[in-house]
Amino acid sequence: MGEETVVLWRPTGPEELALVEESGWQRWPPRLPEQPIFYPVLNEEYATKIAKDWNVAHSGVGYVTRFRVRKDFLDAYPVEQAGGRTILEYWIPAEDLEAFNDHIVGLIEVVSECR
């Protein structure tokens, strides 16, 4: 029997996506100093909205990615409600991102592109 995982989504711009690709589609890049939190989200619709509203406005393109993380690792972090009841995300402190990356199961994949 396999380990239990949680499916997460992340809206991202082209620069961050290029760094994910450089990692072999296995890791998220370190946060910048002005980015103390990494925000993966719990549903594709919310990720798509962010990609359209934020990434397209700032970069001309936004991508929605999907990946799996071991549930036992995520259990240490509460699910945060960032607005409406379907606007759910994890707030992973930047200093925990390497450990988060170590608990990704499989590859990070692009599931849609917004322009």
N, CA, C and O atoms as a Tinker XYZ file with bonds, in Angstrom:
   460  protein
     1  N      0.845000   -1.183000    0.000000    73     2
     2  CA     0.000000    0.000000    0.000000    64     1     3
     3  C      0.892000    1.249000    0.000000    63     2     4     5
     4  O      1.861000    1.319000    0.756000    81     3
     5  N      0.572000    2.211000   -0.828000    73     3     6
     6  CA     1.382000    3.427000   -0.934000    64     5     7
     7  C      1.099000    4.403000    0.190000    63     6     8     9
     8  O      0.133000    4.264000    0.941000    81     7
     9  N      1.968000    5.389000    0.282000    73     7    10
    10  CA     1.788000    6.409000    1.302000    64     9    11
    11  C      0.679000    7.376000    0.891000    63    10    12    13
    12  O      0.449000    7.600000   -0.297000    81    11
    13  N      0.004000    7.938000    1.871000    73    11    14
    14  CA    -1.089000    8.862000    1.594000    64    13    15
    15  C     -0.515000   10.230000    1.200000    63    14    16    17
    16  O      0.400000   10.744000    1.843000    81    15
    17  N     -1.072000   10.802000    0.134000    73    15    18
    18  CA    -0.626000   12.110000   -0.341000    64    17    19
    19  C     -1.809000   13.050000   -0.457000    63    18    20    21
    20  O     -2.967000   12.631000   -0.478000    81    19
    21  N     -1.488000   14.330000   -0.531000    73    19    22
    22  CA    -2.467000   15.385000   -0.750000    64    21    23
    23  C     -2.128000   16.038000   -2.082000    63    22    24    25
    24  O     -0.975000   16.387000   -2.334000    81    23
    25  N     -3.128000   16.202000   -2.926000    73    23    26
    26  CA    -2.933000   16.882000   -4.207000    64    25    27
    27  C     -3.018000   18.382000   -3.958000    63    26    28    29
    28  O     -3.972000   18.869000   -3.352000    81    27
    29  N     -2.010000   19.107000   -4.431000    73    27    30
    30  CA    -1.965000   20.557000   -4.299000    64    29    31
    31  C     -1.785000   21.188000   -5.667000    63    30    32    33
    32  O     -1.315000   20.547000   -6.607000    81    31
    33  N     -2.161000   22.440000   -5.762000    73    31    34
    34  CA    -1.978000   23.216000   -6.984000    64    33    35
    35  C     -1.201000   24.470000   -6.639000    63    34    36    37
    36  O     -1.234000   24.941000   -5.503000    81    35
    37  N     -0.505000   25.005000   -7.622000    73    35    38
    38  CA     0.214000   26.257000   -7.425000    64    37    39
    39  C      0.155000   27.060000   -8.721000    63    38    40    41
    40  O      0.597000   26.587000   -9.768000    81    39
    41  N     -0.393000   28.276000   -8.652000    73    39    42
    42  CA    -0.297000   29.177000   -9.796000    64    41    43
    43  C      1.108000   29.754000   -9.827000    63    42    44    45
    44  O      1.674000   30.076000   -8.782000    81    43
    45  N      1.663000   29.885000  -11.002000    73    43    46
    46  CA     3.035000   30.373000  -11.091000    64    45    47
    47  C      3.256000   31.120000  -12.396000    63    46    48    49
    48  O      2.546000   30.917000  -13.380000    81    47
    49  N      4.241000   31.972000  -12.379000    73    47    50
    50  CA     4.630000   32.714000  -13.570000    64    49    51
    51  C      5.768000   32.012000  -14.285000    63    50    52    53
    52  O      6.257000   30.983000  -13.820000    81    51
    53  N      6.192000   32.563000  -15.413000    73    51    54
    54  CA     7.218000   31.907000  -16.227000    64    53    55
    55  C      8.586000   31.800000  -15.556000    63    54    56    57
    56  O      9.302000   30.824000  -15.779000    81    55
    57  N      8.959000   32.780000  -14.745000    73    55    58
    58  CA    10.276000   32.724000  -14.112000    64    57    59
    59  C     10.355000   31.584000  -13.096000    63    58    60    61
    60  O     11.312000   30.810000  -13.086000    81    59
    61  N      9.336000   31.495000  -12.243000    73    59    62
    62  CA     9.323000   30.424000  -11.252000    64    61    63
    63  C      9.210000   29.063000  -11.946000    63    62    64    65
    64  O      9.866000   28.104000  -11.540000    81    63
    65  N      8.385000   28.976000  -12.984000    73    63    66
    66  CA     8.227000   27.715000  -13.691000    64    65    67
    67  C      9.541000   27.265000  -14.319000    63    66    68    69
    68  O      9.840000   26.071000  -14.332000    81    67
    69  N     10.323000   28.193000  -14.835000    73    67    70
    70  CA    11.624000   27.837000  -15.412000    64    69    71
    71  C     12.537000   27.220000  -14.349000    63    70    72    73
    72  O     13.289000   26.291000  -14.645000    81    71
    73  N     12.475000   27.726000  -13.121000    73    71    74
    74  CA    13.291000   27.163000  -12.044000    64    73    75
    75  C     12.796000   25.777000  -11.641000    63    74    76    77
    76  O     13.599000   24.904000  -11.311000    81    75
    77  N     11.484000   25.571000  -11.665000    73    75    78
    78  CA    10.937000   24.239000  -11.394000    64    77    79
    79  C     11.424000   23.262000  -12.471000    63    78    80    81
    80  O     11.825000   22.140000  -12.163000    81    79
    81  N     11.385000   23.696000  -13.727000    73    79    82
    82  CA    11.861000   22.846000  -14.823000    64    81    83
    83  C     13.334000   22.498000  -14.633000    63    82    84    85
    84  O     13.730000   21.351000  -14.846000    81    83
    85  N     14.161000   23.487000  -14.232000    73    83    86
    86  CA    15.584000   23.237000  -13.984000    64    85    87
    87  C     15.803000   22.176000  -12.910000    63    86    88    89
    88  O     16.813000   21.472000  -12.926000    81    87
    89  N     14.857000   22.061000  -11.974000    73    87    90
    90  CA    14.975000   21.068000  -10.903000    64    89    91
    91  C     14.562000   19.673000  -11.368000    63    90    92    93
    92  O     14.587000   18.725000  -10.583000    81    91
    93  N     14.187000   19.545000  -12.623000    73    91    94
    94  CA    13.683000   18.270000  -13.113000    64    93    95
    95  C     12.223000   18.061000  -12.744000    63    94    96    97
    96  O     11.752000   16.926000  -12.665000    81    95
    97  N     11.507000   19.163000  -12.518000    73    95    98
    98  CA    10.076000   19.148000  -12.145000    64    97    99
    99  C      9.861000   18.489000  -10.780000    63    98   100   101
   100  O      8.839000   17.848000  -10.538000    81    99
   101  N     10.857000   18.663000   -9.885000    73    99   102
   102  CA    10.780000   18.009000   -8.579000    64   101   103
   103  C     10.773000   18.945000   -7.388000    63   102   104   105
   104  O     10.446000   18.520000   -6.279000    81   103
   105  N     11.132000   20.238000   -7.588000    73   103   106
   106  CA    11.288000   21.128000   -6.428000    64   105   107
   107  C     10.829000   22.536000   -6.771000    63   106   108   109
   108  O     10.914000   22.983000   -7.915000    81   107
   109  N     10.344000   23.213000   -5.749000    73   107   110
   110  CA    10.046000   24.640000   -5.863000    64   109   111
   111  C     11.285000   25.428000   -5.477000    63   110   112   113
   112  O     12.012000   25.021000   -4.570000    81   111
   113  N     11.546000   26.554000   -6.148000    73   111   114
   114  CA    12.750000   27.330000   -5.832000    64   113   115
   115  C     12.614000   28.040000   -4.491000    63   114   116   117
   116  O     11.505000   28.265000   -4.008000    81   115
   117  N     13.755000   28.392000   -3.892000    73   115   118
   118  CA    13.716000   29.145000   -2.634000    64   117   119
   119  C     12.928000   30.437000   -2.808000    63   118   120   121
   120  O     12.879000   31.012000   -3.895000    81   119
   121  N     12.326000   30.872000   -1.739000    73   119   122
   122  CA    11.583000   32.124000   -1.743000    64   121   123
   123  C     12.563000   33.295000   -1.802000    63   122   124   125
   124  O     13.700000   33.196000   -1.339000    81   123
   125  N     12.113000   34.380000   -2.367000    73   123   126
   126  CA    12.877000   35.623000   -2.351000    64   125   127
   127  C     12.723000   36.265000   -0.976000    63   126   128   129
   128  O     11.788000   35.926000   -0.250000    81   127
   129  N     13.617000   37.188000   -0.596000    73   127   130
   130  CA    13.517000   37.800000    0.738000    64   129   131
   131  C     12.143000   38.412000    1.029000    63   130   132   133
   132  O     11.690000   38.398000    2.173000    81   131
   133  N     11.486000   38.943000    0.008000    73   131   134
   134  CA    10.164000   39.551000    0.224000    64   133   135
   135  C      9.025000   38.523000    0.172000    63   134   136   137
   136  O      7.852000   38.894000    0.195000    81   135
   137  N      9.373000   37.237000    0.102000    73   135   138
   138  CA     8.386000   36.155000    0.042000    64   137   139
   139  C      8.590000   35.191000    1.214000    63   138   140   141
   140  O      9.170000   34.122000    1.025000    81   139
   141  N      8.133000   35.538000    2.408000    73   139   142
   142  CA     8.400000   34.687000    3.567000    64   141   143
   143  C      7.551000   33.416000    3.636000    63   142   144   145
   144  O      7.811000   32.535000    4.456000    81   143
   145  N      6.533000   33.325000    2.773000    73   143   146
   146  CA     5.616000   32.186000    2.818000    64   145   147
   147  C      5.452000   31.604000    1.415000    63   146   148   149
   148  O      5.390000   32.340000    0.430000    81   147
   149  N      5.382000   30.272000    1.337000    73   147   150
   150  CA     5.058000   29.553000    0.099000    64   149   151
   151  C      3.601000   29.117000    0.227000    63   150   152   153
   152  O      3.217000   28.511000    1.227000    81   151
   153  N      2.789000   29.427000   -0.788000    73   151   154
   154  CA     1.346000   29.215000   -0.719000    64   153   155
   155  C      0.837000   28.207000   -1.749000    63   154   156   157
   156  O      0.361000   28.628000   -2.803000    81   155
   157  N      0.911000   26.920000   -1.504000    73   155   158
   158  CA     0.217000   25.981000   -2.387000    64   157   159
   159  C     -1.267000   25.975000   -2.018000    63   158   160   161
   160  O     -1.620000   26.163000   -0.853000    81   159
   161  N     -2.128000   25.761000   -3.001000    73   159   162
   162  CA    -3.571000   25.824000   -2.755000    64   161   163
   163  C     -4.199000   24.448000   -2.917000    63   162   164   165
   164  O     -3.596000   23.535000   -3.480000    81   163
   165  N     -5.433000   24.316000   -2.409000    73   163   166
   166  CA    -6.076000   23.010000   -2.344000    64   165   167
   167  C     -7.064000   22.718000   -3.459000    63   166   168   169
   168  O     -7.645000   21.633000   -3.487000    81   167
   169  N     -7.275000   23.655000   -4.381000    73   167   170
   170  CA    -8.146000   23.307000   -5.499000    64   169   171
   171  C     -7.733000   24.030000   -6.773000    63   170   172   173
   172  O     -7.193000   25.136000   -6.750000    81   171
   173  N     -8.002000   23.375000   -7.856000    73   171   174
   174  CA    -7.575000   23.858000   -9.165000    64   173   175
   175  C     -8.260000   25.165000   -9.551000    63   174   176   177
   176  O     -7.637000   26.031000  -10.165000    81   175
   177  N     -9.531000   25.316000   -9.197000    73   175   178
   178  CA   -10.266000   26.529000   -9.561000    64   177   179
   179  C     -9.634000   27.772000   -8.937000    63   178   180   181
   180  O     -9.479000   28.799000   -9.598000    81   179
   181  N     -9.278000   27.670000   -7.676000    73   179   182
   182  CA    -8.636000   28.794000   -6.986000    64   181   183
   183  C     -7.272000   29.092000   -7.615000    63   182   184   185
   184  O     -6.925000   30.255000   -7.818000    81   183
   185  N     -6.503000   28.048000   -7.922000    73   183   186
   186  CA    -5.200000   28.247000   -8.560000    64   185   187
   187  C     -5.357000   28.921000   -9.926000    63   186   188   189
   188  O     -4.565000   29.791000  -10.286000    81   187
   189  N     -6.368000   28.522000  -10.673000    73   187   190
   190  CA    -6.612000   29.119000  -11.989000    64   189   191
   191  C     -6.981000   30.584000  -11.867000    63   190   192   193
   192  O     -6.520000   31.413000  -12.652000    81   191
   193  N     -7.811000   30.907000  -10.883000    73   191   194
   194  CA    -8.184000   32.310000  -10.664000    64   193   195
   195  C     -6.953000   33.163000  -10.367000    63   194   196   197
   196  O     -6.818000   34.258000  -10.913000    81   195
   197  N     -6.063000   32.679000   -9.518000    73   195   198
   198  CA    -4.842000   33.426000   -9.195000    64   197   199
   199  C     -3.958000   33.554000  -10.434000    63   198   200   201
   200  O     -3.415000   34.626000  -10.703000    81   199
   201  N     -3.815000   32.469000  -11.184000    73   199   202
   202  CA    -2.980000   32.507000  -12.395000    64   201   203
   203  C     -3.509000   33.559000  -13.369000    63   202   204   205
   204  O     -2.732000   34.309000  -13.962000    81   203
   205  N     -4.832000   33.612000  -13.532000    73   203   206
   206  CA    -5.430000   34.590000  -14.454000    64   205   207
   207  C     -5.323000   36.014000  -13.911000    63   206   208   209
   208  O     -4.924000   36.931000  -14.629000    81   207
   209  N     -5.682000   36.193000  -12.638000    73   207   210
   210  CA    -5.754000   37.544000  -12.062000    64   209   211
   211  C     -4.393000   38.125000  -11.714000    63   210   212   213
   212  O     -4.200000   39.336000  -11.828000    81   211
   213  N     -3.458000   37.306000  -11.298000    73   211   214
   214  CA    -2.171000   37.804000  -10.818000    64   213   215
   215  C     -1.052000   37.562000  -11.832000    63   214   216   217
   216  O     -0.410000   38.508000  -12.289000    81   215
   217  N     -0.820000   36.294000  -12.184000    73   215   218
   218  CA     0.327000   35.979000  -13.039000    64   217   219
   219  C      0.201000   36.571000  -14.430000    63   218   220   221
   220  O      1.180000   37.099000  -14.958000    81   219
   221  N     -0.975000   36.499000  -15.041000    73   219   222
   222  CA    -1.148000   37.080000  -16.376000    64   221   223
   223  C     -0.937000   38.585000  -16.322000    63   222   224   225
   224  O     -0.290000   39.154000  -17.201000    81   223
   225  N     -1.477000   39.233000  -15.298000    73   223   226
   226  CA    -1.324000   40.685000  -15.167000    64   225   227
   227  C      0.134000   41.098000  -14.996000    63   226   228   229
   228  O      0.541000   42.153000  -15.483000    81   227
   229  N      0.922000   40.275000  -14.309000    73   227   230
   230  CA     2.317000   40.634000  -14.029000    64   229   231
   231  C      3.329000   40.092000  -15.028000    63   230   232   233
   232  O      4.409000   40.661000  -15.187000    81   231
   233  N      2.989000   38.987000  -15.706000    73   231   234
   234  CA     3.971000   38.348000  -16.583000    64   233   235
   235  C      3.459000   38.078000  -17.995000    63   234   236   237
   236  O      4.225000   37.672000  -18.869000    81   235
   237  N      2.172000   38.302000  -18.215000    73   235   238
   238  CA     1.594000   38.011000  -19.517000    64   237   239
   239  C      1.155000   36.573000  -19.683000    63   238   240   241
   240  O      0.475000   36.229000  -20.650000    81   239
   241  N      1.547000   35.730000  -18.734000    73   239   242
   242  CA     1.163000   34.315000  -18.766000    64   241   243
   243  C      1.164000   33.775000  -17.331000    63   242   244   245
   244  O      1.971000   34.179000  -16.494000    81   243
   245  N      0.256000   32.872000  -17.084000    73   243   246
   246  CA     0.205000   32.194000  -15.796000    64   245   247
   247  C      0.019000   30.713000  -16.026000    63   246   248   249
   248  O     -0.656000   30.304000  -16.971000    81   247
   249  N      0.605000   29.921000  -15.179000    73   247   250
   250  CA     0.510000   28.467000  -15.287000    64   249   251
   251  C     -0.099000   27.921000  -14.006000    63   250   252   253
   252  O      0.130000   28.445000  -12.915000    81   251
   253  N     -0.875000   26.866000  -14.159000    73   251   254
   254  CA    -1.401000   26.153000  -12.998000    64   253   255
   255  C     -0.671000   24.817000  -12.951000    63   254   256   257
   256  O     -0.676000   24.054000  -13.917000    81   255
   257  N     -0.050000   24.552000  -11.818000    73   255   258
   258  CA     0.670000   23.296000  -11.635000    64   257   259
   259  C     -0.050000   22.433000  -10.622000    63   258   260   261
   260  O     -0.798000   22.925000   -9.777000    81   259
   261  N      0.189000   21.138000  -10.722000    73   259   262
   262  CA    -0.382000   20.174000   -9.782000    64   261   263
   263  C      0.743000   19.255000   -9.320000    63   262   264   265
   264  O      1.621000   18.879000  -10.095000    81   263
   265  N      0.693000   18.907000   -8.046000    73   263   266
   266  CA     1.702000   17.999000   -7.486000    64   265   267
   267  C      1.151000   17.374000   -6.219000    63   266   268   269
   268  O      0.123000   17.802000   -5.695000    81   267
   269  N      1.843000   16.361000   -5.738000    73   267   270
   270  CA     1.405000   15.638000   -4.535000    64   269   271
   271  C      2.476000   15.762000   -3.446000    63   270   272   273
   272  O      3.677000   15.752000   -3.714000    81   271
   273  N      1.987000   15.880000   -2.210000    73   271   274
   274  CA     2.878000   15.987000   -1.050000    64   273   275
   275  C      2.408000   14.969000   -0.014000    63   274   276   277
   276  O      1.208000   14.757000    0.160000    81   275
   277  N      3.354000   14.349000    0.665000    73   275   278
   278  CA     3.010000   13.377000    1.712000    64   277   279
   279  C      2.138000   14.032000    2.783000    63   278   280   281
   280  O      2.473000   15.081000    3.333000    81   279
   281  N      1.022000   13.385000    3.055000    73   279   282
   282  CA     0.063000   13.914000    4.031000    64   281   283
   283  C      0.676000   14.020000    5.424000    63   282   284   285
   284  O      0.403000   14.982000    6.141000    81   283
   285  N      1.492000   13.055000    5.817000    73   283   286
   286  CA     2.060000   13.104000    7.167000    64   285   287
   287  C      2.922000   14.350000    7.366000    63   286   288   289
   288  O      3.006000   14.863000    8.482000    81   287
   289  N      3.558000   14.844000    6.315000    73   287   290
   290  CA     4.319000   16.095000    6.417000    64   289   291
   291  C      3.363000   17.289000    6.539000    63   290   292   293
   292  O      3.548000   18.152000    7.397000    81   291
   293  N      2.352000   17.329000    5.685000    73   291   294
   294  CA     1.415000   18.464000    5.688000    64   293   295
   295  C      0.588000   18.546000    6.961000    63   294   296   297
   296  O      0.092000   19.619000    7.305000    81   295
   297  N      0.433000   17.436000    7.661000    73   295   298
   298  CA    -0.357000   17.438000    8.900000    64   297   299
   299  C      0.187000   18.417000    9.939000    63   298   300   301
   300  O     -0.540000   18.803000   10.854000    81   299
   301  N      1.447000   18.824000    9.818000    73   299   302
   302  CA     2.045000   19.790000   10.754000    64   301   303
   303  C      1.578000   21.223000   10.484000    63   302   304   305
   304  O      1.841000   22.119000   11.286000    81   303
   305  N      0.890000   21.443000    9.363000    73   303   306
   306  CA     0.472000   22.793000    8.953000    64   305   307
   307  C     -1.047000   22.838000    8.831000    63   306   308   309
   308  O     -1.638000   21.968000    8.193000    81   307
   309  N     -1.682000   23.832000    9.429000    73   307   310
   310  CA    -3.134000   23.925000    9.272000    64   309   311
   311  C     -3.497000   24.412000    7.867000    63   310   312   313
   312  O     -2.731000   25.132000    7.228000    81   311
   313  N     -4.668000   24.008000    7.407000    73   311   314
   314  CA    -5.211000   24.560000    6.167000    64   313   315
   315  C     -5.761000   25.942000    6.514000    63   314   316   317
   316  O     -6.540000   26.093000    7.455000    81   315
   317  N     -5.349000   26.933000    5.752000    73   315   318
   318  CA    -5.773000   28.309000    5.996000    64   317   319
   319  C     -6.882000   28.682000    5.018000    63   318   320   321
   320  O     -6.798000   28.379000    3.828000    81   319
   321  N     -7.914000   29.338000    5.524000    73   319   322
   322  CA    -8.985000   29.837000    4.673000    64   321   323
   323  C     -8.678000   31.293000    4.372000    63   322   324   325
   324  O     -8.726000   32.144000    5.261000    81   323
   325  N     -8.358000   31.579000    3.102000    73   323   326
   326  CA    -7.876000   32.907000    2.722000    64   325   327
   327  C     -8.982000   33.789000    2.152000    63   326   328   329
   328  O     -8.693000   34.808000    1.525000    81   327
   329  N    -10.195000   33.427000    2.353000    73   327   330
   330  CA   -11.325000   34.183000    1.813000    64   329   331
   331  C    -12.562000   33.330000    1.928000    63   330   332   333
   332  O    -12.925000   32.906000    3.025000    81   331
   333  N    -13.216000   33.071000    0.813000    73   331   334
   334  CA   -14.404000   32.219000    0.802000    64   333   335
   335  C    -14.082000   30.795000    1.221000    63   334   336   337
   336  O    -12.916000   30.432000    1.383000    81   335
   337  N    -15.124000   29.991000    1.395000    73   335   338
   338  CA   -14.907000   28.648000    1.936000    64   337   339
   339  C    -14.133000   27.723000    1.015000    63   338   340   341
   340  O    -13.624000   26.700000    1.474000    81   339
   341  N    -14.025000   28.046000   -0.272000    73   339   342
   342  CA   -13.226000   27.222000   -1.188000    64   341   343
   343  C    -11.838000   27.811000   -1.439000    63   342   344   345
   344  O    -11.064000   27.257000   -2.219000    81   343
   345  N    -11.523000   28.915000   -0.792000    73   343   346
   346  CA   -10.216000   29.558000   -0.968000    64   345   347
   347  C     -9.305000   29.071000    0.160000    63   346   348   349
   348  O     -9.121000   29.730000    1.183000    81   347
   349  N     -8.750000   27.894000   -0.078000    73   347   350
   350  CA    -7.969000   27.197000    0.937000    64   349   351
   351  C     -6.537000   27.014000    0.458000    63   350   352   353
   352  O     -6.280000   26.721000   -0.710000    81   351
   353  N     -5.610000   27.196000    1.399000    73   351   354
   354  CA    -4.196000   27.084000    1.063000    64   353   355
   355  C     -3.404000   26.692000    2.303000    63   354   356   357
   356  O     -3.872000   26.823000    3.433000    81   355
   357  N     -2.212000   26.216000    2.061000    73   355   358
   358  CA    -1.243000   25.998000    3.134000    64   357   359
   359  C     -0.302000   27.185000    3.137000    63   358   360   361
   360  O      0.016000   27.740000    2.085000    81   359
   361  N      0.142000   27.572000    4.324000    73   359   362
   362  CA     1.141000   28.629000    4.453000    64   361   363
   363  C      2.415000   27.968000    4.961000    63   362   364   365
   364  O      2.564000   27.708000    6.155000    81   363
   365  N      3.320000   27.704000    4.045000    73   363   366
   366  CA     4.576000   27.023000    4.377000    64   365   367
   367  C      5.659000   28.091000    4.549000    63   366   368   369
   368  O      5.995000   28.770000    3.578000    81   367
   369  N      6.207000   28.258000    5.738000    73   367   370
   370  CA     7.269000   29.248000    5.921000    64   369   371
   371  C      8.451000   28.967000    4.991000    63   370   372   373
   372  O      8.786000   27.812000    4.730000    81   371
   373  N      9.068000   30.027000    4.502000    73   371   374
   374  CA    10.182000   29.892000    3.560000    64   373   375
   375  C     11.266000   28.967000    4.100000    63   374   376   377
   376  O     11.876000   28.217000    3.337000    81   375
   377  N     11.509000   29.012000    5.392000    73   375   378
   378  CA    12.564000   28.175000    5.966000    64   377   379
   379  C     12.191000   26.681000    5.962000    63   378   380   381
   380  O     13.055000   25.833000    6.186000    81   379
   381  N     10.920000   26.355000    5.710000    73   379   382
   382  CA    10.480000   24.960000    5.648000    64   381   383
   383  C     10.352000   24.448000    4.209000    63   382   384   385
   384  O      9.988000   23.292000    3.996000    81   383
   385  N     10.646000   25.294000    3.229000    73   383   386
   386  CA    10.408000   24.914000    1.836000    64   385   387
   387  C     11.274000   23.736000    1.391000    63   386   388   389
   388  O     10.803000   22.892000    0.629000    81   387
   389  N     12.514000   23.656000    1.840000    73   387   390
   390  CA    13.353000   22.520000    1.449000    64   389   391
   391  C     12.762000   21.207000    1.958000    63   390   392   393
   392  O     12.722000   20.218000    1.226000    81   391
   393  N     12.303000   21.195000    3.214000    73   391   394
   394  CA    11.669000   19.986000    3.758000    64   393   395
   395  C     10.375000   19.680000    3.003000    63   394   396   397
   396  O     10.083000   18.518000    2.722000    81   395
   397  N      9.598000   20.716000    2.673000    73   395   398
   398  CA     8.389000   20.542000    1.865000    64   397   399
   399  C      8.755000   19.866000    0.541000    63   398   400   401
   400  O      8.123000   18.886000    0.144000    81   399
   401  N      9.775000   20.393000   -0.136000    73   399   402
   402  CA    10.217000   19.809000   -1.404000    64   401   403
   403  C     10.621000   18.340000   -1.248000    63   402   404   405
   404  O     10.372000   17.524000   -2.135000    81   403
   405  N     11.239000   18.015000   -0.126000    73   403   406
   406  CA    11.660000   16.635000    0.119000    64   405   407
   407  C     10.472000   15.682000    0.237000    63   406   408   409
   408  O     10.633000   14.470000    0.099000    81   407
   409  N      9.284000   16.224000    0.491000    73   407   410
   410  CA     8.089000   15.401000    0.678000    64   409   411
   411  C      7.148000   15.418000   -0.531000    63   410   412   413
   412  O      6.041000   14.883000   -0.464000    81   411
   413  N      7.589000   16.031000   -1.636000    73   411   414
   414  CA     6.830000   15.947000   -2.881000    64   413   415
   415  C      6.976000   14.527000   -3.431000    63   414   416   417
   416  O      8.075000   13.975000   -3.478000    81   415
   417  N      5.865000   13.958000   -3.838000    73   415   418
   418  CA     5.845000   12.604000   -4.391000    64   417   419
   419  C      5.570000   12.728000   -5.889000    63   418   420   421
   420  O      4.536000   13.262000   -6.291000    81   419
   421  N      6.481000   12.241000   -6.701000    73   419   422
   422  CA     6.318000   12.353000   -8.149000    64   421   423
   423  C      6.781000   13.712000   -8.638000    63   422   424   425
   424  O      7.579000   14.390000   -7.991000    81   423
   425  N      6.261000   14.096000   -9.798000    73   423   426
   426  CA     6.705000   15.332000  -10.448000    64   425   427
   427  C      5.667000   16.441000  -10.326000    63   426   428   429
   428  O      4.477000   16.188000  -10.135000    81   427
   429  N      6.144000   17.661000  -10.440000    73   427   430
   430  CA     5.291000   18.840000  -10.537000    64   429   431
   431  C      4.892000   18.929000  -12.007000    63   430   432   433
   432  O      5.757000   18.897000  -12.882000    81   431
   433  N      3.613000   19.038000  -12.287000    73   431   434
   434  CA     3.177000   19.080000  -13.691000    64   433   435
   435  C      2.332000   20.324000  -13.970000    63   434   436   437
   436  O      1.580000   20.788000  -13.113000    81   435
   437  N      2.470000   20.840000  -15.164000    73   435   438
   438  CA     1.650000   21.960000  -15.608000    64   437   439
   439  C      0.335000   21.376000  -16.136000    63   438   440   441
   440  O      0.330000   20.518000  -17.019000    81   439
   441  N     -0.781000   21.862000  -15.574000    73   439   442
   442  CA    -2.082000   21.355000  -16.014000    64   441   443
   443  C     -2.836000   22.356000  -16.879000    63   442   444   445
   444  O     -3.753000   21.974000  -17.606000    81   443
   445  N     -2.455000   23.654000  -16.809000    73   443   446
   446  CA    -3.083000   24.629000  -17.698000    64   445   447
   447  C     -2.224000   25.888000  -17.792000    63   446   448   449
   448  O     -1.354000   26.152000  -16.962000    81   447
   449  N     -2.511000   26.637000  -18.829000    73   447   450
   450  CA    -1.804000   27.900000  -19.112000    64   449   451
   451  C     -2.864000   28.971000  -19.356000    63   450   452   453
   452  O     -3.857000   28.734000  -20.043000    81   451
   453  N     -2.639000   30.152000  -18.783000    73   451   454
   454  CA    -3.566000   31.271000  -18.940000    64   453   455
   455  C     -2.828000   32.433000  -19.581000    63   454   456   457
   456  O     -1.690000   32.735000  -19.223000    81   455
   457  N     -3.496000   33.088000  -20.542000    73   455   458
   458  CA    -2.900000   34.265000  -21.192000    64   457   459
   459  C     -3.916000   35.376000  -21.229000    63   458   460
   460  O     -3.627000   36.461000  -21.733000    81   459
